[in-house]
Coordinates of C-alpha atoms in Angstrom, one line a residue:
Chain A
X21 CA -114.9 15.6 168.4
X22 CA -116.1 13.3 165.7
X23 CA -115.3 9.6 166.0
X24 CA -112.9 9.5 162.6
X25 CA -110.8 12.6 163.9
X26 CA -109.7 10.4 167.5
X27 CA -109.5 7.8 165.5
X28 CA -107.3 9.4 163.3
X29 CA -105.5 11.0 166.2
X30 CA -104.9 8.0 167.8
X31 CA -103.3 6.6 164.2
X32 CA -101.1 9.4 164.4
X33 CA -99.7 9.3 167.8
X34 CA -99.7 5.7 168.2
X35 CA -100.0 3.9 165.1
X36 CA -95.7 3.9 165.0
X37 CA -95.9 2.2 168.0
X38 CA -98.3 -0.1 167.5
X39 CA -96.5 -1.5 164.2
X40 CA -93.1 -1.0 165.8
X41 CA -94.6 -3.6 168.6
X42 CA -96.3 -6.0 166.3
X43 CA -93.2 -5.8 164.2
X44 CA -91.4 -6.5 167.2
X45 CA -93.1 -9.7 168.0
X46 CA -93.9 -11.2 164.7
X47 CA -90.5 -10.6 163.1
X48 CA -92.3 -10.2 159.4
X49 CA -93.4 -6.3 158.2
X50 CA -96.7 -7.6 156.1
X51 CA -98.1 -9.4 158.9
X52 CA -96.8 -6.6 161.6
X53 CA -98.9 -4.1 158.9
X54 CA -102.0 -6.6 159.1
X55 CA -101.5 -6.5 162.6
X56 CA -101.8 -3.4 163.0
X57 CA -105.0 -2.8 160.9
X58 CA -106.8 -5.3 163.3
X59 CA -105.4 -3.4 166.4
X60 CA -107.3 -0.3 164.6
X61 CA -110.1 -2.2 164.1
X62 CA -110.7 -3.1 167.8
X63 CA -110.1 0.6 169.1
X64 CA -112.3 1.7 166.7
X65 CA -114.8 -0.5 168.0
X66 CA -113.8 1.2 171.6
X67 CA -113.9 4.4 171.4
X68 CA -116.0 5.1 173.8
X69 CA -113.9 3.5 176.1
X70 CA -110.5 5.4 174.9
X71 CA -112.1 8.6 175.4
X72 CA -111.6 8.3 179.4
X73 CA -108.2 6.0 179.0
X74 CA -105.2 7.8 180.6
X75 CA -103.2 6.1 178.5
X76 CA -104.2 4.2 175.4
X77 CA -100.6 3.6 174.8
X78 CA -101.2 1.1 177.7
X79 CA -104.5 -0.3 176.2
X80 CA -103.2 -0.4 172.4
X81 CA -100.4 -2.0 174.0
X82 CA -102.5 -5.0 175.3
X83 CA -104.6 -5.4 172.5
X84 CA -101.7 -5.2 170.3
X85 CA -99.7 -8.1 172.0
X86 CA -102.7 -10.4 172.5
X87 CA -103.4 -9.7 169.0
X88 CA -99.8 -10.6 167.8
X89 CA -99.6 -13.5 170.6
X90 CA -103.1 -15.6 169.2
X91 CA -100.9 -14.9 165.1
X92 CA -98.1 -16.8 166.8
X93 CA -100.2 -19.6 168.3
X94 CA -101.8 -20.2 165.2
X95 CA -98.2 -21.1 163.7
X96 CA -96.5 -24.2 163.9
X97 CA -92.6 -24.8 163.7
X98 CA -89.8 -26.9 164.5
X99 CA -88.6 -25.8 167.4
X100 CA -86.5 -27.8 169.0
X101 CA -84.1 -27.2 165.7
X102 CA -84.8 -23.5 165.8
X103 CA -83.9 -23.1 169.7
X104 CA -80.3 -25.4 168.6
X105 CA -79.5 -23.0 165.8
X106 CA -80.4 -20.0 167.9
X107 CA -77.8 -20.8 170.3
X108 CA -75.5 -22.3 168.3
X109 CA -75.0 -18.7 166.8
X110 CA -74.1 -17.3 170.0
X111 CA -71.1 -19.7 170.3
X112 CA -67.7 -17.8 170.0
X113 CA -69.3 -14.3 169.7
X114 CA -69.5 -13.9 173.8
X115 CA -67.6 -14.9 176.5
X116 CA -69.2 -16.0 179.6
X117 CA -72.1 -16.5 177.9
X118 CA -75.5 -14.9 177.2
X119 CA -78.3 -13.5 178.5
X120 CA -81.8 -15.0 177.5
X121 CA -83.3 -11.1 177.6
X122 CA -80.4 -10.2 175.2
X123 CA -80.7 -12.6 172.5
X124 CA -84.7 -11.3 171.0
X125 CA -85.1 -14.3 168.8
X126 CA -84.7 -17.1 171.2
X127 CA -86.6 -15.3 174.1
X128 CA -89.7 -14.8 171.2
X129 CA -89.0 -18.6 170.5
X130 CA -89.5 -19.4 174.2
X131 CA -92.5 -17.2 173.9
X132 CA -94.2 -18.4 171.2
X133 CA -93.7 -21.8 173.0
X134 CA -95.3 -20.8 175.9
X135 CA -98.9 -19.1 174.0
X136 CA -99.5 -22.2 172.9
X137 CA -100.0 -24.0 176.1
X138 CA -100.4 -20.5 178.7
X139 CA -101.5 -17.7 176.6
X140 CA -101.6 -15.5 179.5
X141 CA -97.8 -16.5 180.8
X142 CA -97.4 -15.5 177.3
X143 CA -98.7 -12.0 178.0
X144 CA -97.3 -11.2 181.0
X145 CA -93.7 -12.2 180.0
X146 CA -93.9 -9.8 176.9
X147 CA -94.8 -7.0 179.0
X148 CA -92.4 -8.2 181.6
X149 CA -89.2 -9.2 179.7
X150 CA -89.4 -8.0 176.0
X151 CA -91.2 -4.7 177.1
X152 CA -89.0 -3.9 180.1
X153 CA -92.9 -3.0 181.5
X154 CA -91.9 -2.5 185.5
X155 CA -93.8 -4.8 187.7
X156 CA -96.5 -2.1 189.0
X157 CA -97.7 -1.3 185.5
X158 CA -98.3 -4.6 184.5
X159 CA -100.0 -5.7 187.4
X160 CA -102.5 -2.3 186.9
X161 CA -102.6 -3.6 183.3
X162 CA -103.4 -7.0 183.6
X163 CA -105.1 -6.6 187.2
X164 CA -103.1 -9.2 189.3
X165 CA -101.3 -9.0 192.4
X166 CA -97.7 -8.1 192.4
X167 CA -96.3 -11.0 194.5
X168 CA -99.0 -13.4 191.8
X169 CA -97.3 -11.9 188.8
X170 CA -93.7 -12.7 190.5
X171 CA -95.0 -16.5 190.9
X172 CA -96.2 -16.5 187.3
X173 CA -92.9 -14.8 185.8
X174 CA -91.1 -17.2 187.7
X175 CA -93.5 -19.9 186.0
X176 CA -92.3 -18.7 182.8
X177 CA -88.4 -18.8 183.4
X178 CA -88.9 -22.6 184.8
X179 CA -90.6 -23.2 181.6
X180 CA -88.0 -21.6 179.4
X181 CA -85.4 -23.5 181.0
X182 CA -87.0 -26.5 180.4
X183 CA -87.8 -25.6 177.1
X184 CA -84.5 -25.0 176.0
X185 CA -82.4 -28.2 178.5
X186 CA -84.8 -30.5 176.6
X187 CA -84.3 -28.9 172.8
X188 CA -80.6 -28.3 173.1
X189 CA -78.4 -31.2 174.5
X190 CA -75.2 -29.8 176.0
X191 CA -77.1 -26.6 177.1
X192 CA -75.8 -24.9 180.6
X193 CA -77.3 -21.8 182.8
X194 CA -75.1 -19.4 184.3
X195 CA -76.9 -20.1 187.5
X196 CA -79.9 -20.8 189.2
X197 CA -82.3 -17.9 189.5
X198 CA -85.3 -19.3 190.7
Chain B
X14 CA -69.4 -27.9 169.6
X15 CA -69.5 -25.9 172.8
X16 CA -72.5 -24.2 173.9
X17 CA -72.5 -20.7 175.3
X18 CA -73.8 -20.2 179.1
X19 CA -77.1 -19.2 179.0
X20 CA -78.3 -16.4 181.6
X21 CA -81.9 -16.9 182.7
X22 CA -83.7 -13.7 184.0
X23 CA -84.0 -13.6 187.8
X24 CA -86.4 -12.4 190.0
X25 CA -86.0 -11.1 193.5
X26 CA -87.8 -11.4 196.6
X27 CA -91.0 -10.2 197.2
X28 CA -89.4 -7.8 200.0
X29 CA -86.8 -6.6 197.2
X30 CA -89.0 -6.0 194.2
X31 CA -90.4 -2.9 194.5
X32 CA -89.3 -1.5 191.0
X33 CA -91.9 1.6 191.5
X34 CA -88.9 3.8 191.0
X35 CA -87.1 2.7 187.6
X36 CA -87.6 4.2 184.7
X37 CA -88.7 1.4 181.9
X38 CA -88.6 1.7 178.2
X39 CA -92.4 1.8 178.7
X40 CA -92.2 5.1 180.6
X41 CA -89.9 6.0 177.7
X42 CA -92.9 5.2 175.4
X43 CA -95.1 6.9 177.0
X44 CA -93.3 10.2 177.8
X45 CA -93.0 10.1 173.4
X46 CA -96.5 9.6 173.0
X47 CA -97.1 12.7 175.6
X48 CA -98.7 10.9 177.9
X49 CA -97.1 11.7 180.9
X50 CA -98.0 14.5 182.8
X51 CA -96.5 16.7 185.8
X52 CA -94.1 15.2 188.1
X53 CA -94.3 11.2 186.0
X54 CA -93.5 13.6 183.1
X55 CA -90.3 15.3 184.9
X56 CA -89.2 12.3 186.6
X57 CA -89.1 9.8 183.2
X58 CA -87.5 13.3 181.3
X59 CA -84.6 13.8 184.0
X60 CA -83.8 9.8 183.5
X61 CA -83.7 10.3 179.8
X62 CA -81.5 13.4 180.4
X63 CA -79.2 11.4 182.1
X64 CA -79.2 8.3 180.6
X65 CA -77.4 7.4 177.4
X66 CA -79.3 4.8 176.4
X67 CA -82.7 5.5 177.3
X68 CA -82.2 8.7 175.6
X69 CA -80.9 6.7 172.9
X70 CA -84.4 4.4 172.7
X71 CA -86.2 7.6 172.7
X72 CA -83.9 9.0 169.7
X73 CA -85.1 5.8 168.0
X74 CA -88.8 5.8 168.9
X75 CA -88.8 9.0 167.4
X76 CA -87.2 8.2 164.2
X77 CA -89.3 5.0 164.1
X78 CA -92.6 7.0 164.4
X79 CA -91.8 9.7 162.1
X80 CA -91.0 6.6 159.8
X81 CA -94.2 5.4 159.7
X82 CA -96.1 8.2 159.1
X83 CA -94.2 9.2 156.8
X84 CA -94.0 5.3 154.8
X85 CA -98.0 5.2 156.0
X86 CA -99.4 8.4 155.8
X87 CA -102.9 9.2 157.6
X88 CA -104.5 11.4 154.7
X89 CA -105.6 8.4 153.2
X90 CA -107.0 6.9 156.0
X91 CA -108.8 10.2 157.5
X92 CA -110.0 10.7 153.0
X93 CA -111.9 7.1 153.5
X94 CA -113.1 8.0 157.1
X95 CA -114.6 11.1 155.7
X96 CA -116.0 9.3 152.7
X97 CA -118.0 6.8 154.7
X98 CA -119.2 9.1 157.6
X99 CA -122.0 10.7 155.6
X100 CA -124.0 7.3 155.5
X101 CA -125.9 7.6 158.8
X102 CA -127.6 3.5 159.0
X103 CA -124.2 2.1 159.1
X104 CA -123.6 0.5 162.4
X105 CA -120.4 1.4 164.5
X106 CA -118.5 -1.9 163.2
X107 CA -119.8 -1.6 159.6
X108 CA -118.1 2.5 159.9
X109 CA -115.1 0.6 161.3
X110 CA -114.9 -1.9 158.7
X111 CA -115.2 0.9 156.3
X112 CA -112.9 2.9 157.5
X113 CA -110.1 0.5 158.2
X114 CA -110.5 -0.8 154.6
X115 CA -109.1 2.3 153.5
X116 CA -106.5 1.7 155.8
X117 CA -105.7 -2.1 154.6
X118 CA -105.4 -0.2 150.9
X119 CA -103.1 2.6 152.5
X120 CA -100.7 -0.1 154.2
X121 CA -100.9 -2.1 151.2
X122 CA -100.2 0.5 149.2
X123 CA -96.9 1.9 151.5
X124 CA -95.5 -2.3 151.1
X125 CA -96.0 -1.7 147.5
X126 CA -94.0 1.6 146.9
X127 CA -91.8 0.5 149.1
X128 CA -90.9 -3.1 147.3
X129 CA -90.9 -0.8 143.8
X130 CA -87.9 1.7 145.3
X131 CA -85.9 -1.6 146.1
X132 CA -86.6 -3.6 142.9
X133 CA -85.7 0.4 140.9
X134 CA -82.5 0.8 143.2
X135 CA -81.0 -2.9 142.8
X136 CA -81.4 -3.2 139.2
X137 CA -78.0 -4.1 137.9
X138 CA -76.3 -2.2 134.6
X139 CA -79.5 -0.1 134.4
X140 CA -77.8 3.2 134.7
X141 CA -80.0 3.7 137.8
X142 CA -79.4 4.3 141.1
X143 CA -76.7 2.0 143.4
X144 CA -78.3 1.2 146.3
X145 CA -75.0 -0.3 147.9
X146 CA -73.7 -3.0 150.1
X147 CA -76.1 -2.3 153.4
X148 CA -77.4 -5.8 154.4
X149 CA -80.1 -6.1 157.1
X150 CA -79.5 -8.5 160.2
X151 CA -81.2 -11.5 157.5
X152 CA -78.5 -10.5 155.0
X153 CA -80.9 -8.9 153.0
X154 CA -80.7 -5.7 150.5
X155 CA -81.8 -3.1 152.1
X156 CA -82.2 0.7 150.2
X157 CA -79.8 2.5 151.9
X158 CA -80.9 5.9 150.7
X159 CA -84.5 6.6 150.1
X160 CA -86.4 9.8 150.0
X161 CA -90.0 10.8 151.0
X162 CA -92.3 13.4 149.1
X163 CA -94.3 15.5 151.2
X164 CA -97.9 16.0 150.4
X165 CA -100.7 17.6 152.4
X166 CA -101.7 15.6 155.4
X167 CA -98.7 12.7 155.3
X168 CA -95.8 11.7 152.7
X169 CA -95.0 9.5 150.2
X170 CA -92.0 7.5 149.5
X171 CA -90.2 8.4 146.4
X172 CA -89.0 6.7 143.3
X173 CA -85.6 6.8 141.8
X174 CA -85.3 9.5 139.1
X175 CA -88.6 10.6 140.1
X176 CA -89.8 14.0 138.6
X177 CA -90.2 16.6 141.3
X178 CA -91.0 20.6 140.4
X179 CA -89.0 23.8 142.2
X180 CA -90.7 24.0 145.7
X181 CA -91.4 20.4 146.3
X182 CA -90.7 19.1 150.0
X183 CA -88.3 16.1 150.3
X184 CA -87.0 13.9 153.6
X185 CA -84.0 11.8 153.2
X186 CA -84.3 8.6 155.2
X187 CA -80.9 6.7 155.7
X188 CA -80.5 3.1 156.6
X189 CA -77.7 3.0 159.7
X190 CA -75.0 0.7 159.5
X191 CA -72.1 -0.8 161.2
X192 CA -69.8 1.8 159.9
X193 CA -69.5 4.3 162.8
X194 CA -70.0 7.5 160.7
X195 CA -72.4 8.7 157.6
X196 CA -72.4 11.4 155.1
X197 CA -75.1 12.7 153.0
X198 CA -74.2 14.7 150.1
X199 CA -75.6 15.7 147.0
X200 CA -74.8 17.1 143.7
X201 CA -76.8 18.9 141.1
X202 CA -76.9 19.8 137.8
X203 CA -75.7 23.3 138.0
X204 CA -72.3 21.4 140.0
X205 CA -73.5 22.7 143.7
X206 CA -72.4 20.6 146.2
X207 CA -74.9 20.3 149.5
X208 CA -74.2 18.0 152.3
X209 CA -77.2 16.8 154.5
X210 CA -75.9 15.2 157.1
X211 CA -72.8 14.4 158.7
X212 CA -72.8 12.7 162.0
X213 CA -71.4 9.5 163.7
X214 CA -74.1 6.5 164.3
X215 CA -72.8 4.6 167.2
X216 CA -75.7 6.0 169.2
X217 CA -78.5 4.1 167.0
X218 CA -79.3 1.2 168.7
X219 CA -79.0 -1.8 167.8
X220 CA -82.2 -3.5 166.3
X221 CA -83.3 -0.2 164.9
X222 CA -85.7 -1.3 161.5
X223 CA -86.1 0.5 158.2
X224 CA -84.8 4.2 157.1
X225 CA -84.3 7.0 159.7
X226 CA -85.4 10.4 158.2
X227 CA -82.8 13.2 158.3
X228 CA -84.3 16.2 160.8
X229 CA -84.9 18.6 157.8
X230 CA -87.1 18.6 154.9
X231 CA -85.8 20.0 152.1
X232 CA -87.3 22.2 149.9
X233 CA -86.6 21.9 146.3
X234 CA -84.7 25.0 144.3
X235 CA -85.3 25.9 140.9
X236 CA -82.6 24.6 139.7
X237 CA -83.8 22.2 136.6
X238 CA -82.2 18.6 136.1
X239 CA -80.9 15.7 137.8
X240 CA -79.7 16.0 141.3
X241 CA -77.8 12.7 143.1
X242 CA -77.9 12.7 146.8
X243 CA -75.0 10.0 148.2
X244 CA -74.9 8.6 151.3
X245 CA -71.3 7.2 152.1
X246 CA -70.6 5.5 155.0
X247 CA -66.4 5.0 157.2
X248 CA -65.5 5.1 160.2
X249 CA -63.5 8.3 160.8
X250 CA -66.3 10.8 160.2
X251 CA -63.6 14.1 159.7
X252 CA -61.7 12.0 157.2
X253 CA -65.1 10.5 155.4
X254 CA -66.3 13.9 155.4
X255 CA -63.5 15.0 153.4
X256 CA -62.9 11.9 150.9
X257 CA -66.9 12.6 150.5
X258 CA -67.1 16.3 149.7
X259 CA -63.6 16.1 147.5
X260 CA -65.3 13.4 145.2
X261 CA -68.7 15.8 145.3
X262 CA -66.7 18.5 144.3
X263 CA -64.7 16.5 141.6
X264 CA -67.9 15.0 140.3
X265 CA -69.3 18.6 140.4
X266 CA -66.5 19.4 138.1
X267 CA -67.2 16.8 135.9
X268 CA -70.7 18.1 135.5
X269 CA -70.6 21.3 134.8
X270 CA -67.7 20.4 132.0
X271 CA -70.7 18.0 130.6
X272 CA -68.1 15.0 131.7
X273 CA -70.6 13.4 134.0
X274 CA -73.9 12.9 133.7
X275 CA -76.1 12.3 137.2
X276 CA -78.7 10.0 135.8
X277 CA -76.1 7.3 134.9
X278 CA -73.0 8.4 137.9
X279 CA -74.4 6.4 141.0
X280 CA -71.3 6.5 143.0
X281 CA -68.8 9.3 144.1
X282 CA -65.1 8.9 143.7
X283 CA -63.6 7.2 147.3
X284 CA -61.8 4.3 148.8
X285 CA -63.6 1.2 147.5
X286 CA -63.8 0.2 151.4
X287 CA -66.0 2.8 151.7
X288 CA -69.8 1.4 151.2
X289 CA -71.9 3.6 149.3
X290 CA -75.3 4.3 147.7
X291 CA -77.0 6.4 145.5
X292 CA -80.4 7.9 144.4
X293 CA -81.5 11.0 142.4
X294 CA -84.6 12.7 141.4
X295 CA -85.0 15.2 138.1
X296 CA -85.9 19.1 139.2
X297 CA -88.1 20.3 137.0
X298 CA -89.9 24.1 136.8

C-alpha cells in the first residue's frame, strides 16, 4: 500500500480522535485543528514505524498530548486568579464538594502548571487522570514501572494540592489521599 | 465566600492497584477505532453492553468522529497527496510537508465554512434562518441546526438557503442541549411534513462539542423550492412531538394556501419556552 493511502487511512480512523484530544486539552478549536496537522505531520514522518504498531491509537495518542502539552508550556497566564475563579464557580452548585477529576478546567489548569516545571508528570497525569488510561497501559506506553508511575502520580496530586492551597486562600480537601 | 471541598484523586497501594481488569475510556477508544481484537475485543464490548455510560462515551466518540470527517473531509487531503506523489526527488519530509499543506488548507477551509453558517444563521431581521437560543458552556451562539452536503470521498457543511438539486445527499447535525428531548422536522414547498428525528438527549454526555449528525442521510426529492428543517427542543418529548408536528402541519397549511413563505418563516408555531431553530435549503431539478 502506498504511503498517502495509510496515511490517509489513518486520517480517517483516527484523525476524530486526535482533534477530539487536542481539543480536549487546549480548550480552543483553531489551535486543536493546528494541532492536529502537526500530529499528521510527525506520523507521516513514521510510517514505517506505524506499519508494525498494534495500536497507533496508542502512539497518535502520545504524540498528540506531548504535542498539545509543549503548546501549553509555551503559554503564560495568571493563574493563581484563574485557579480562584475556577473554584469559586463550584461554590453552591455541589454539596460536599468536588472532585478535582470532575471539574476539566481546573484539573487542565493544574496541568498546564505542572509542564512547565515536569513535562513528563505532565504526561503521565493526562493519560492517567484526564484519559482514564488504566495504569498497565500507560506504563507499556511510557515504559516505566508500575509501582514508579504510582510514585510519580502521587508526585503530581502533592503538587496540585499545593498548587491550589497556595493560589486559593480558604481552600480545603476532602481528605488526605496521599 | 465559602469554598467548596475539594476531592483530590487517590491512589491505592501497590498491593491494591492492579487495575488490569477495568475497562477505561481508552479501551473504549480503542474498541471504536477497531483495534481490539478477540477476547480484549469481547471483554471491552460486554462492559460497553452493560454499562450506561461507557456505552454512552462510545455513542459520543462515534458522533464526534463522524463529525469530523464530515466538517474535515479526507478527499481533499488524499487530492493533494496524489498531486505531489508523482515528483519522485522529493524527500520523505518534503512529501509530508506537501501533503499536510493540503491538509492546513482543508482544516482551514472546514473553520471557514463553518464561521460563514454562523455569521448566515445569526444575522438578525435578514429574513434568514433563526438559529435560536442554544448557548455553548462559554455562553456562546452556537448553530443549533446545520446540515452537511455529501460529495464523493467526504462532506461538506452547508449554507443557509443553499441551492441543492433532486438526488443530492444531506446529514442533519443537531447541537444537544439541556432540554431533555429534540425534534427534527421539516416542511416543504409542496406542504409535506417529515420528521427526522425524535428522541430524548439525556444520554449525551456532558461535554460533548459541536453538532451530532442524525443516523440517516437524506436524499433529496424532486420536489422544487424551499424546504425548512426545525429543530425544537422541551422536555416532554410525546408532548414536544406533538406541539412540533401540529405547528408543521399548520405551517404546511399556510404554504400550500401561499400564506407562508419558507425563505422568510424561521420558526414553527409553539410555546415561546420552547427554544427553537431554523435552516432551509432551495430544491432545485
Amino acid at each position: 500500500m502506498r504511503d498517502q493511502e495509510i496515511l490517509a487511512g489513518l486520517y480517517r480512523t483516527y484523525g476524530g480522535r486526535v482533534y477530539a484530544r487536542c481539543l480536549r486539552l487546549l480548550k480552543n478549536p483553531e489551535e486543536a485543528q493546528d494541532a492536529t496537522q502537526e500530529v499528521f505531520i510527525k506520523v507521516s514522518r513514521s510510517l514505517d514505524t506505524f506499519r508494525n504498531e498494534a495500536s497507533p491509537l496508542t502512539w497518535m495518542t502520545r504524540i498528540a498530548t506531548n504535542h498539545c502539552l509543549n503548546v501549553i508550556r509555551g503559554k503564560k497566564a495568571p493563574w493563581h486568579e484563574k485557579y480562584r475563579v475556577e473554584v469559586e464557580t463550584m461554590s453552591g452548585t455541589v454539596d460536599g464538594g468536588f472532585h478535582l477529576l470532575e471539574h476539566k478546567e481546573l484539573l487542565r489548569l493544574v496541568l498546564s502548571r505542572v509542564v512547565e516545571r515536569d513535562p513528563q508528570l505532565a504526561e503521565l497525569a493526562t493519560y492517567a487522570f484526564v484519559d482514564d488510561m488504566r495504569q498497565q497501559d500507560i506504563c507499556t506506553l511510557v515504559g516505566m514501572s508500575a509501582p514508579t508511575l504510582r510514585k510519580r502520580l502521587r508526585e503530581f496530586i502533592a503538587i496540585a494540592r499545593d498548587e491550589l492551597s497556595s493560589h486559593v486562600p480558604g481552600i480545603t480537601f476532602a481528605e488526605a489521599p496521599i | 465566600m465559602t469554598l467548596p471541598r475539594v476531592h483530590l484523586p487517590d491512589l491505592p497501594d501497590d498491593a491494591a492497584a492492579d487495575d488490569s481488569a477495568r475497562v477505561s475510556r481508552f479501551d473504549v477508544e480503542r474498541l471504536a477505532c477497531g483495534e481490539l481484537r478477540g477476547d480484549e475485543q469481547a471483554r471491552v464490548q460486554r462492559a460497553v453492553d452493560r454499562d450506561p455510560a461507557l456505552r454512552a462515551f462510545l455513542q459520543e466518540l462515534r458522533a464526534d468522529d463522524a463529525a469530523f470527517l464530515l466538517q474535515q473531509p479526507p478527499a481533499a487531503f488524499m487530492a493533494r497527496l496524489a498531486a505531489a506523489t508523482p515528483a519522485p526527488p522529493m524527500t520523505p519530509w518534503a512529501r509530508a510537508a506537501a501533503v499536510l499543506g493540503g491538509l492546513r488548507l482543508q482544516l482551514m477551509a472546514g473553520a471557514m465554512a463553518a464561521a460563514a453558517l454562523v455569521a448566515v444563521v445569526v444575522l438578525p431581521g435578514t429574513g434568514g434562518d433563526d438559529d435560536g437560543p442554544i448557548r455553548g458552556k462559554g455562553g456562546e451562539r452556537q448553530p443549533a441546526l446545520s446540515f452537511f452536503v455529501k460529495e464523493d470521498g467526504g462532506a461538506r457543511l452547508g449554507s443557509a438557503g443553499e441551492t441543492l438539486k433532486a438526488g443530492d445527499q444531506i446529514q442533519l447535525a443537531v447541537k444537544d442541549a439541556d432540554p431533555r428531548a429534540l425534534v427534527v422536522i421539516g416542511v416543504d414547498s409542496a406542504g409535506v411534513v417529515s420528521v427526522y428525528a425524535s428522541e430524548e438527549t439525556t444520554t449525551v454526555p456532558k461535554g460533548q462539542t459541536g453538532p451530532r449528525p442524525l443516523p440517516a442521510a437524506l436524499v433529496l426529492d424532486d420536489v422544487v423550492g424551499a424546504e425548512r428543517f426545525f429543530v425544537v427542543y422541551g422536555d416532554d418529548l410525546a408532548a414536544l412531538e406533538r406541539a412540533a408536528r401540529g405547528a408543521a402541519a399548520r405551517l404546511a397549511d399556510d404554504v400550500k394556501s401561499g400564506r407562508a413563505d419558507l425563505t422568510v418563516t424561521t420558526r414553527l408555531a409553539v410555546d415561546d419556552a420552547l427554544p427553537q431553530a431554523s435552516i432551509h435549503i432551495l430544491k432545485v431539478r
